Amino acid sequence: MKERELIQCLSSMAVGAKEEALLCGIGDDCAVVRSGEGRVLLYSMDTLQEGVHFDLSWHPLKQLGRKSVTVNVSDIAAMGGRPKYFLFSLGIPPGFADARALQLSEGVVEACALYDCQLIGGDTVASPAGLSLTLTVIGEAREGQVVYRHGAQLGDIVYVSGPLGLSAAGLALFQAGEGDLAGFSRLYRAHCDPLAQVALGQRLAKSGLVNAMMDLSDGLATDLAHLCARSGLGARIFRHALPLDDECEQAAALLGRESLEWMISGGEDYALLLTAPKDAKQQLLALGEQAGQTLYPLGEMVQGAGVELVDAEGYARSVSYRGFDHFS
Amino acid sequence: MKERELIQCLSSMAVGAKEEALLCGIGDDCAVVRSGEGRVLLYSMDTLQEGVHFDLSWHPLKQLGRKSVTVNVSDIAAMGGRPKYFLFSLGIPPGFADARALQLSEGVVEACALYDCQLIGGDTVASPAGLSLTLTVIGEAREGQVVYRHGAQLGDIVYVSGPLGLSAAGLALFQAGEGDLAGFSRLYRAHCDPLAQVALGQRLAKSGLVNAMMDLSDGLATDLAHLCARSGLGARIFRHALPLDDECEQAAALLGRESLEWMISGGEDYALLLTAPKDAKQQLLALGEQAGQTLYPLGEMVQGAGVELVDAEGYARSVSYRGFDHFS
C-alpha cells in the first residue's frame, strides 16, 4: 500500500455522520474546522522518519528540528493560515544521546519562535530503530479566505513561489558524498533547513485572487497532478518557464544529472503552488515581491486531466505523478 | 532521558509569548485552548510503538486499532470533554501486509464510531522497524467545566472509576505464555481492547463536584503522584480500599505474582482518577452508577507530597512513582 493510500482507505471507511463544522477533512494540505466568528482552525500532521525522510550522517540535528516544524507549518501556509500551536511526538532510538536530543529540541524551539507558534503537548517514546518526529500543527485563518486545492479554474495561470528542485539537488550532493558545499549554500539550506512561506500564503489568501493553492512537498509533477485531480482539470506547464537556479545547474553538471528532473520530480521544495486568473497576474507578482518571494508563472490550467510538460519544440509529454524516468 | 523529560525540556525552552487563549499547555492530560462562546478545545497526542507498548504476537490488529484511539480519547475524558476529531500517523514496517493494515484500520474506524469522532487527517510512512501509531485527538468542553490535575484540595477523597491492574494482569498472562484466556476475559479485554470513560468524565465535569481529575495510564502510584505534585499536596491511600478483582486474583495465583503490584504499578487502566470533597461522596457514587461505572474511594488528599499506601496494620510506605520493587 503506497503512502496515503491507507489514510484514503480509512477516510472512505469512516462513514459516521459528518460534523457540520468540518469544512474539509482528508484530501487537502490541512483539515479545516469552523471555529466561530468567521474563523476556522487548520490541522495538519506529518511524520519525518530517519532513513526515509532524513539521514543523520549529513543532517544537523538543530536544522532537522527546525525542518520538522517547517514541513508542517508549510501546510498551514498553503491554506492561507497562520500557525498557532503544535504537538510533538518524538521516537528516540537506542543509544541516542541526551545531548543530541537537546540539539534537536533547540531547533524545534527556534522554529516555534520563527513562526510564532507554541508547543502545547506531545509524547516521547522509545523507537526500536531510527529517530522519528511526528508533529501536529494547529493554525488559524478567516473562513472566507481559506484557499483549497480544488478551486482551480479553466485558463488559470499556474505559479510556484520559488525556485524548484533545490532540495533535491542538495540531497543528491549529500548522497554523492559531495560534502564540500562551498558554492552550494542555497541547495544545502533548501534541503536541511527550508522555510515555510507563511507570510506569502496569508497575503495570497487575503488578496482573494487565488483560486487554488497547496504546498510543494512531493515534487511539482506529483503535487500539481493532485491539484488537477481535485479541481477536475489538467495543467500544461512549459519547460522554458521553469525557474533555473545557478547552484542547481552547477550541481547537475558536477553530478552528471539533469536539473529538470529535480525541478519536476524533486520533493521538499516547500514553496507554494497556486493558480489564479490571467488578469490577476500583475497584482500577484507585486504581492509576491512584497512578501519577499518571486512568483513564477509556469503554465495554465486546461481541459482534461493530469500534467503535461511542453518543451521548446512544442512537444508535450505527460509528467503526472512524476510518471517518467529520464528526460531526453 | 526518561519519557516526557524531553517534552518538559522543550516546554521550558519555549519562552515565546504565551497565547492568551492557551489555558493549559504541557503538563495535564490535554492542552486546553479557549475557542469562544464559553467553550474550549482539548488536544492530546500519544504514540503506541510496537515492542514498547504492544506485542503483535498476541495483540489482534483490530483491537490495537481501537486501542490507539481509546488511549487518546481517554485523555479527553479525563478533562471532562468529548472527542470530536483525530489525526492519525501510521508507521508501517517492512513486510507488513496490506490486509493487516486494513484490519488495523477497521479497528480505528470502529473506535471512531464508538466515540463519535472523525478522522480528519494524518500521514502514513515507512517505519524501519516496528509498527508505530501516533494519534492527535481533538476534543471539546465547556470552559468552566474542565477539570485539571492541579485542583485537588486538602481532605478531598481520592477515587478511581474502575478496577485496577487488570490490563497489567492481562499483559502478565500473555508474557507468561498463558494463551488460554478462558476465565480471564476481563483481563484480556482490559489489556487488548480497553474503553475510555467519556460519558463518566463528562458527567463528573458537569457535576461541578470534582476538584482534580486525570486518566490512569501509567499506574496508580505514578499517576496519583503526578496529581499530588500538580496540586501541591500528598495522598494517602488504603490497601484495604483497593478494588479487588476475581480474575486479577486468579491470575496472580496462577503466575505466583501479587495482584497488589499490578493495582499500584500496573499501567494502562484507562479509568479516571479524581478527587472531590468528602460531602460530595453520595452524589458522586450515584453519578458513577448512572454512567455505568463504580467509583472506588481509595483514600484522601493530605498535607505533604507524594503517595503513601497504608496497610491493614496502619503502616504507611511511600509508593510515589511506583517507588518499590516488592510488597511484603
XYZ file of C-alpha atoms in Angstrom, chain A residues 39-314:
276
model
C -12.703 31.875 11.649
C -11.505 28.332 11.024
C -8.912 26.096 12.597
C -6.465 24.246 10.357
C -4.926 20.894 11.293
C -2.009 19.088 9.703
C 0.083 16.105 10.815
C 3.337 14.891 9.281
C 5.991 12.413 10.281
C 9.698 12.635 9.462
C 11.387 9.246 9.754
C 15.137 8.603 9.809
C 16.195 6.528 6.818
C 13.119 7.640 4.883
C 12.959 11.424 5.158
C 16.379 12.289 6.523
C 19.869 10.919 7.069
C 21.632 11.958 10.266
C 25.032 11.405 8.669
C 24.594 14.783 6.983
C 21.530 16.393 8.506
C 22.479 18.549 11.537
C 20.063 17.949 14.405
C 19.182 21.560 15.055
C 18.260 22.042 11.407
C 16.278 18.816 11.499
C 14.322 20.109 14.485
C 13.534 23.308 12.607
C 12.618 21.378 9.470
C 10.188 19.133 11.371
C 8.220 22.254 12.310
C 8.626 23.849 8.878
C 7.188 20.951 6.875
C 4.053 21.088 9.000
C 3.784 24.875 9.041
C 4.090 24.813 5.243
C 0.727 23.002 5.113
C -0.832 25.804 7.148
C 0.755 28.387 4.819
C -0.700 26.572 1.820
C -4.251 27.178 3.074
C -3.514 30.842 3.782
C -3.425 30.394 7.546
C -1.050 31.214 10.341
C 0.340 28.573 12.720
C -0.592 28.877 16.381
C 0.172 25.676 18.261
C 1.757 22.312 17.738
C 2.126 18.932 19.365
C 5.292 16.901 19.005
C 5.844 13.155 19.365
C 9.466 12.087 19.319
C 10.604 8.484 18.837
C 14.132 8.111 20.198
C 16.252 5.146 19.042
C 18.594 3.176 21.333
C 21.849 4.959 22.101
C 20.640 8.393 21.013
C 22.443 10.683 23.456
C 20.592 13.262 25.556
C 22.849 15.996 24.174
C 21.657 15.154 20.659
C 18.012 15.176 21.724
C 18.629 18.634 23.157
C 20.170 19.910 19.919
C 17.107 18.674 18.075
C 14.877 20.346 20.640
C 16.696 23.644 20.282
C 15.872 23.582 16.596
C 12.226 22.908 17.357
C 12.119 25.797 19.810
C 13.826 28.137 17.335
C 11.257 27.257 14.699
C 8.488 27.974 17.206
C 9.840 31.466 17.709
C 10.346 31.958 13.972
C 6.763 31.001 13.126
C 5.280 32.479 16.295
C 3.677 29.237 17.357
C 3.765 27.348 20.613
C 4.411 23.773 21.692
C 1.398 22.659 23.749
C 1.860 18.926 24.103
C 3.246 15.704 22.826
C 4.899 12.477 23.709
C 8.315 10.866 23.735
C 8.703 7.152 23.150
C 11.488 4.654 22.635
C 11.891 3.823 18.958
C 13.306 0.376 18.103
C 15.179 1.806 15.112
C 15.620 5.308 13.795
C 14.668 8.741 15.019
C 11.045 9.609 14.311
C 9.404 13.045 14.557
C 5.639 13.427 14.267
C 4.090 16.866 14.537
C 0.531 18.104 14.539
C 0.291 21.787 13.725
C -2.797 23.836 14.518
C -3.340 27.004 12.529
C -5.998 29.655 12.103
C -7.493 31.529 9.174
C -10.579 33.502 8.142
C -13.153 31.110 6.741
C -13.751 33.166 3.598
C -10.039 33.406 2.841
C -9.034 29.745 3.012
C -7.650 28.537 -0.304
C -8.159 24.865 -1.198
C -6.642 22.578 -3.812
C -9.926 22.126 -5.602
C -10.691 25.668 -6.765
C -8.580 25.929 -9.931
C -10.451 27.325 -12.945
C -10.008 26.697 -16.645
C -7.486 29.194 -18.022
C -5.906 29.955 -14.635
C -2.183 30.585 -14.653
C -0.152 28.108 -12.586
C 2.527 29.669 -10.350
C 5.212 28.462 -7.994
C 6.507 30.815 -5.335
C 10.191 29.957 -5.523
C 12.855 28.027 -7.369
C 12.307 24.295 -7.870
C 14.493 21.274 -7.232
C 16.976 22.897 -4.857
C 16.251 20.497 -2.014
C 16.515 17.500 -4.355
C 19.806 18.842 -5.718
C 21.128 19.317 -2.175
C 20.114 15.772 -1.309
C 21.820 14.449 -4.453
C 25.034 16.238 -3.463
C 24.925 14.706 0.006
C 24.147 11.260 -1.377
C 27.061 11.546 -3.810
C 29.341 12.328 -0.902
C 29.922 15.879 -2.081
C 30.392 17.079 1.442
C 32.125 20.258 0.371
C 29.132 22.508 -0.018
C 31.071 25.672 -0.787
C 29.164 27.320 -3.602
C 26.049 25.298 -2.834
C 24.751 27.095 0.231
C 21.258 27.574 -1.237
C 20.951 23.873 -2.025
C 22.224 22.968 1.426
C 19.735 25.294 3.098
C 16.869 24.170 0.847
C 17.414 20.576 1.886
C 18.431 20.836 5.543
C 16.758 23.990 6.708
C 13.870 25.112 4.481
C 11.447 27.880 5.403
C 7.666 27.767 5.153
C 6.179 30.699 3.239
C 3.632 31.731 5.826
C 3.607 35.475 5.130
C 3.148 34.928 1.400
C 0.412 32.343 1.943
C -1.514 34.792 4.100
C -1.137 37.664 1.624
C -2.253 35.457 -1.256
C -5.264 34.218 0.695
C -6.223 37.714 1.779
C -5.947 39.043 -1.789
C -8.843 36.900 -2.928
C -7.040 36.476 -6.248
C -6.006 32.847 -5.850
C -8.334 30.018 -6.896
C -6.312 27.020 -5.697
C -3.200 26.537 -3.602
C -1.099 23.822 -1.971
C 2.466 23.441 -0.812
C 5.142 21.682 -2.835
C 6.317 18.734 -0.801
C 6.248 15.747 -3.162
C 7.576 17.432 -6.281
C 5.867 19.619 -8.875
C 4.717 16.744 -11.122
C 3.007 14.951 -8.265
C 1.629 17.932 -6.387
C 0.248 19.655 -9.475
C -1.358 16.352 -10.509
C -3.122 16.294 -7.123
C -4.326 19.866 -7.587
C -5.548 18.983 -11.107
C -7.398 15.892 -9.878
C -9.085 17.851 -7.095
C -10.058 20.632 -9.489
C -11.267 18.351 -12.297
C -8.875 19.899 -14.801
C -5.489 19.335 -16.388
C -2.408 21.540 -16.407
C 0.095 22.383 -19.106
C 3.446 23.721 -17.964
C 6.290 24.971 -20.103
C 9.863 23.797 -19.779
C 11.230 27.225 -20.647
C 9.168 28.746 -17.824
C 10.674 26.563 -15.082
C 12.871 28.804 -12.929
C 16.524 27.883 -13.374
C 18.881 28.216 -10.442
C 22.661 28.640 -10.851
C 23.579 26.338 -7.998
C 21.136 23.725 -9.204
C 22.676 23.824 -12.711
C 26.188 23.593 -11.263
C 25.239 20.628 -9.101
C 23.672 18.907 -12.122
C 26.869 19.461 -14.128
C 29.017 18.200 -11.248
C 26.972 15.042 -10.773
C 26.169 14.367 -14.419
C 22.449 14.737 -13.678
C 19.711 16.852 -15.225
C 18.344 19.721 -13.195
C 14.996 19.330 -14.978
C 14.403 16.042 -13.191
C 14.963 17.707 -9.830
C 12.665 20.582 -10.788
C 9.846 18.292 -11.888
C 10.196 15.305 -9.576
C 12.300 16.500 -6.679
C 10.351 16.813 -3.460
C 10.542 19.077 -0.425
C 10.502 22.413 -2.206
C 8.123 23.888 0.398
C 7.237 26.685 -1.969
C 3.581 27.362 -2.739
C 1.879 26.080 -5.870
C -1.127 28.164 -6.886
C -3.471 29.050 -9.709
C -5.153 32.378 -10.426
C -6.984 34.063 -13.315
C -4.838 35.617 -16.050
C -5.951 39.145 -15.271
C -4.602 38.910 -11.721
C -1.030 38.409 -12.916
C 0.419 41.859 -12.268
C -1.201 42.133 -8.860
C 0.075 38.696 -7.895
C 3.641 39.334 -8.989
C 3.651 42.564 -6.972
C 2.184 40.787 -3.988
C 4.910 38.136 -4.158
C 7.575 40.828 -4.167
C 6.025 42.486 -1.117
C 6.345 39.177 0.722
C 9.937 38.768 -0.441
C 9.197 35.910 -2.857
C 9.178 35.605 -6.611
C 6.124 34.073 -8.236
C 6.998 32.127 -11.383
C 4.188 31.558 -13.907
C 4.742 28.035 -15.270
C 1.748 27.419 -17.497
C -2.016 27.152 -17.302
C -4.988 25.049 -16.304
C -6.581 23.269 -19.257
C -9.429 20.898 -20.054
C -8.639 17.262 -19.358
C -6.650 15.650 -16.617
C -3.051 15.341 -15.489
C 0.041 17.427 -16.027
C 1.777 17.940 -19.372
C 5.238 19.386 -19.796
C 5.735 21.241 -23.069
C 9.305 21.558 -24.400
C 10.863 24.246 -26.598
C 9.679 22.495 -29.761
C 6.109 22.452 -28.541
